[in-house]
């Protein structure tokens, strides 16, 4: 039977529940346990695929093509394992299955209710995730007290009967705010939040307290007393300069030991965290730095390009340089000029995106990078803009466009393939999840990966139009990666340029702090070379 660690949150959102869950996962995995992590999102959307990046930040995609909350990205980066559709549960998913079963008559005439039908469906999914695992960590999205989170809290409360009290542990992440006027940290919101949890029948075993200032022993004792946990179970998580320091900090406070103790699991082996220590050390103390411009269209939301920024950091860690990211809104390139926005950068990255806005700024950016020999990495939409720019300015295909931006274009160098058209209301199905890609010998892509065949994750509708392939290749743009199953162009690059490469997939989704993505590593390597600091 797997052991379950439930992570809830109180007082406010954005307390870093995801990082706490991921860190506990890391520590348990480093002790040799088989760990899985699940994110529960109480919203009604079936998945995160339809969500606006301005509201929700990036959509993370797994190998099996699930469009998920960005916390899954944290989990994968921390536990260094690929997750799948089953690692994400939403209210939308639960209700869809229950209603579908009800229509089939599977409930044999019973009145279908939140308790037990919805709560049972939740528990079935959690129990299934425990197959072949020692630990399942379950993060409940939202904050205790939210109406829509109640069925999930009830389900995890019932899990202590279903899985056995000795197999479940509740960890509550809460805030200890600093009151400037009183010059004091305040514990009352935490007490109230724990009371709210207890009111619905959950007695937290461990409290993880977010603070901006160190807590005193007295304060920890007070929280312990009021919230009925032992003082050792009051853990503090101060703001850290990098999230990768959190597992180290939690280990120092013996959180992993506590989890094992409360769940009666014996384990002599201490986790070997030397690789994490090196990641943190290099992130904080790298002697030199490069600056990369991130020219995107959702720059205002700090999490819209979360995995891209993390992948850049990972690449910096691999080279022992600090990567500074200059966020540039592509519409500002259009209005304020490319030179002004990109002056002095050592490399440029154009990430993914949807729709028309800002794409001309991206095309101008590509030209700037190509003509001024600045290393450029294009991801998905970024790669598509590299192809359009080349078609327009080097092949002189006036009006070369993507069908997404201009359905009537005469030169749709990026197009919607026939088999995709009119499958869904948005005008085509998405290519989602992992696809194999063959790399062409002698290319930068082949060199960077050091492999002939790779697998990368996709999330896009439009494709490179093979009608124009010959023309673009004759003009010097090299196709260096082809989808193994279908004749689709996956990577383009420009021989002779210091580093100019675009991929139709999202390499950032597979980058991990201890295994940086090969293209990001090669790209940052080129930026270092450009700056002349290698
Ligand atoms: N909007 C483009 C497409 O659908 C690119 C998508 C992306 O960058 N993820 O093909």
PDB file of N, CA, C and O and ligand atoms in Angstrom, residues 351-355 379-382 384 402 404-405 414 430 459-463 504 506, ligand 1:
ATOM      1  N   UNK A 351       9.808  32.503 -27.841  1.00  0.00           N
ATOM      2  CA  UNK A 351       9.076  31.332 -27.368  1.00  0.00           C
ATOM      3  C   UNK A 351       7.761  31.110 -28.118  1.00  0.00           C
ATOM      4  O   UNK A 351       7.456  31.811 -29.086  1.00  0.00           O
ATOM      5  N   UNK A 352       6.969  30.157 -27.635  1.00  0.00           N
ATOM      6  CA  UNK A 352       5.697  29.811 -28.262  1.00  0.00           C
ATOM      7  C   UNK A 352       4.615  30.840 -28.000  1.00  0.00           C
ATOM      8  O   UNK A 352       4.772  31.754 -27.185  1.00  0.00           O
ATOM      9  N   UNK A 353       3.504  30.700 -28.695  1.00  0.00           N
ATOM     10  CA  UNK A 353       2.382  31.615 -28.507  1.00  0.00           C
ATOM     11  C   UNK A 353       1.319  31.337 -29.553  1.00  0.00           C
ATOM     12  O   UNK A 353       1.538  30.581 -30.489  1.00  0.00           O
ATOM     13  N   UNK A 354       0.175  31.971 -29.343  1.00  0.00           N
ATOM     14  CA  UNK A 354      -0.956  31.754 -30.255  1.00  0.00           C
ATOM     15  C   UNK A 354      -1.516  33.088 -30.718  1.00  0.00           C
ATOM     16  O   UNK A 354      -1.519  34.065 -29.963  1.00  0.00           O
ATOM     17  N   UNK A 355      -1.994  33.114 -31.951  1.00  0.00           N
ATOM     18  CA  UNK A 355      -2.690  34.299 -32.451  1.00  0.00           C
ATOM     19  C   UNK A 355      -1.762  35.316 -33.088  1.00  0.00           C
ATOM     20  O   UNK A 355      -0.538  35.163 -33.113  1.00  0.00           O
ATOM     21  N   UNK A 379      11.262  28.777 -30.498  1.00  0.00           N
ATOM     22  CA  UNK A 379      10.494  27.649 -29.988  1.00  0.00           C
ATOM     23  C   UNK A 379       9.079  27.730 -30.529  1.00  0.00           C
ATOM     24  O   UNK A 379       8.381  28.729 -30.310  1.00  0.00           O
ATOM     25  N   UNK A 380       8.655  26.705 -31.245  1.00  0.00           N
ATOM     26  CA  UNK A 380       7.293  26.587 -31.753  1.00  0.00           C
ATOM     27  C   UNK A 380       6.903  27.820 -32.573  1.00  0.00           C
ATOM     28  O   UNK A 380       7.395  27.973 -33.691  1.00  0.00           O
ATOM     29  N   UNK A 381       6.107  28.741 -32.030  1.00  0.00           N
ATOM     30  CA  UNK A 381       5.785  29.956 -32.774  1.00  0.00           C
ATOM     31  C   UNK A 381       7.083  30.667 -33.193  1.00  0.00           C
ATOM     32  O   UNK A 381       7.176  31.204 -34.299  1.00  0.00           O
ATOM     33  N   UNK A 382       8.086  30.647 -32.315  1.00  0.00           N
ATOM     34  CA  UNK A 382       9.376  31.278 -32.618  1.00  0.00           C
ATOM     35  C   UNK A 382      10.012  30.654 -33.847  1.00  0.00           C
ATOM     36  O   UNK A 382      10.521  31.354 -34.736  1.00  0.00           O
ATOM     37  N   UNK A 384       8.392  29.084 -36.210  1.00  0.00           N
ATOM     38  CA  UNK A 384       7.554  29.432 -37.362  1.00  0.00           C
ATOM     39  C   UNK A 384       7.896  30.830 -37.879  1.00  0.00           C
ATOM     40  O   UNK A 384       7.938  31.079 -39.085  1.00  0.00           O
ATOM     41  N   UNK A 402       1.932  32.926 -41.979  1.00  0.00           N
ATOM     42  CA  UNK A 402       1.384  31.709 -41.413  1.00  0.00           C
ATOM     43  C   UNK A 402      -0.120  31.812 -41.594  1.00  0.00           C
ATOM     44  O   UNK A 402      -0.695  32.890 -41.450  1.00  0.00           O
ATOM     45  N   UNK A 404      -2.261  30.929 -39.679  1.00  0.00           N
ATOM     46  CA  UNK A 404      -2.872  31.341 -38.418  1.00  0.00           C
ATOM     47  C   UNK A 404      -3.071  32.849 -38.401  1.00  0.00           C
ATOM     48  O   UNK A 404      -4.064  33.354 -37.911  1.00  0.00           O
ATOM     49  N   UNK A 405      -2.076  33.560 -38.941  1.00  0.00           N
ATOM     50  CA  UNK A 405      -2.150  35.020 -38.905  1.00  0.00           C
ATOM     51  C   UNK A 405      -2.975  35.570 -40.055  1.00  0.00           C
ATOM     52  O   UNK A 405      -3.615  36.601 -39.933  1.00  0.00           O
ATOM     53  N   UNK A 414       3.814  28.547 -43.308  1.00  0.00           N
ATOM     54  CA  UNK A 414       3.388  27.797 -42.124  1.00  0.00           C
ATOM     55  C   UNK A 414       1.890  27.589 -42.307  1.00  0.00           C
ATOM     56  O   UNK A 414       1.151  28.555 -42.445  1.00  0.00           O
ATOM     57  N   UNK A 430      -4.789  20.082 -32.327  1.00  0.00           N
ATOM     58  CA  UNK A 430      -3.425  20.377 -31.907  1.00  0.00           C
ATOM     59  C   UNK A 430      -2.592  19.116 -32.026  1.00  0.00           C
ATOM     60  O   UNK A 430      -3.082  18.016 -31.754  1.00  0.00           O
ATOM     61  N   UNK A 459       2.903  21.185 -28.866  1.00  0.00           N
ATOM     62  CA  UNK A 459       1.582  21.780 -28.584  1.00  0.00           C
ATOM     63  C   UNK A 459       1.348  22.889 -29.605  1.00  0.00           C
ATOM     64  O   UNK A 459       1.643  24.046 -29.361  1.00  0.00           O
ATOM     65  N   UNK A 460       0.879  22.493 -30.762  1.00  0.00           N
ATOM     66  CA  UNK A 460       0.643  23.491 -31.820  1.00  0.00           C
ATOM     67  C   UNK A 460      -0.290  22.934 -32.876  1.00  0.00           C
ATOM     68  O   UNK A 460      -0.513  21.726 -32.959  1.00  0.00           O
ATOM     69  N   UNK A 461      -0.841  23.844 -33.684  1.00  0.00           N
ATOM     70  CA  UNK A 461      -1.740  23.435 -34.763  1.00  0.00           C
ATOM     71  C   UNK A 461      -1.057  23.497 -36.112  1.00  0.00           C
ATOM     72  O   UNK A 461      -1.294  22.697 -36.983  1.00  0.00           O
ATOM     73  N   UNK A 462      -0.228  24.511 -36.281  1.00  0.00           N
ATOM     74  CA  UNK A 462       0.304  24.790 -37.625  1.00  0.00           C
ATOM     75  C   UNK A 462       1.643  24.092 -37.832  1.00  0.00           C
ATOM     76  O   UNK A 462       2.348  23.774 -36.876  1.00  0.00           O
ATOM     77  N   UNK A 463       1.978  23.849 -39.107  1.00  0.00           N
ATOM     78  CA  UNK A 463       3.189  23.117 -39.453  1.00  0.00           C
ATOM     79  C   UNK A 463       3.942  23.831 -40.563  1.00  0.00           C
ATOM     80  O   UNK A 463       3.354  24.586 -41.343  1.00  0.00           O
ATOM     81  N   UNK A 504      10.078  23.077 -33.733  1.00  0.00           N
ATOM     82  CA  UNK A 504       8.618  23.138 -33.704  1.00  0.00           C
ATOM     83  C   UNK A 504       8.046  22.663 -32.359  1.00  0.00           C
ATOM     84  O   UNK A 504       6.894  22.866 -32.054  1.00  0.00           O
ATOM     85  N   UNK A 506       8.508  21.953 -27.899  1.00  0.00           N
ATOM     86  CA  UNK A 506       8.845  22.718 -26.693  1.00  0.00           C
ATOM     87  C   UNK A 506       9.910  21.990 -25.883  1.00  0.00           C
ATOM     88  O   UNK A 506       9.595  21.260 -24.932  1.00  0.00           O
TER      89      UNK A 506
HETATM   90  N1  LIG B   1       0.285  29.229 -32.727  1.00  0.00           N
HETATM   91  C1  LIG B   1       1.189  28.303 -33.335  1.00  0.00           C
HETATM   92  C2  LIG B   1       0.504  27.002 -33.742  1.00  0.00           C
HETATM   93  O1  LIG B   1      -0.580  26.744 -33.320  1.00  0.00           O
HETATM   94  C3  LIG B   1       2.355  28.016 -32.390  1.00  0.00           C
HETATM   95  C4  LIG B   1       1.925  27.326 -31.144  1.00  0.00           C
HETATM   96  C5  LIG B   1       2.954  27.403 -30.065  1.00  0.00           C
HETATM   97  O2  LIG B   1       3.877  28.197 -30.114  1.00  0.00           O
HETATM   98  N2  LIG B   1       2.814  26.600 -29.053  1.00  0.00           N
HETATM   99  O3  LIG B   1       1.047  26.245 -34.496  1.00  0.00           O
END
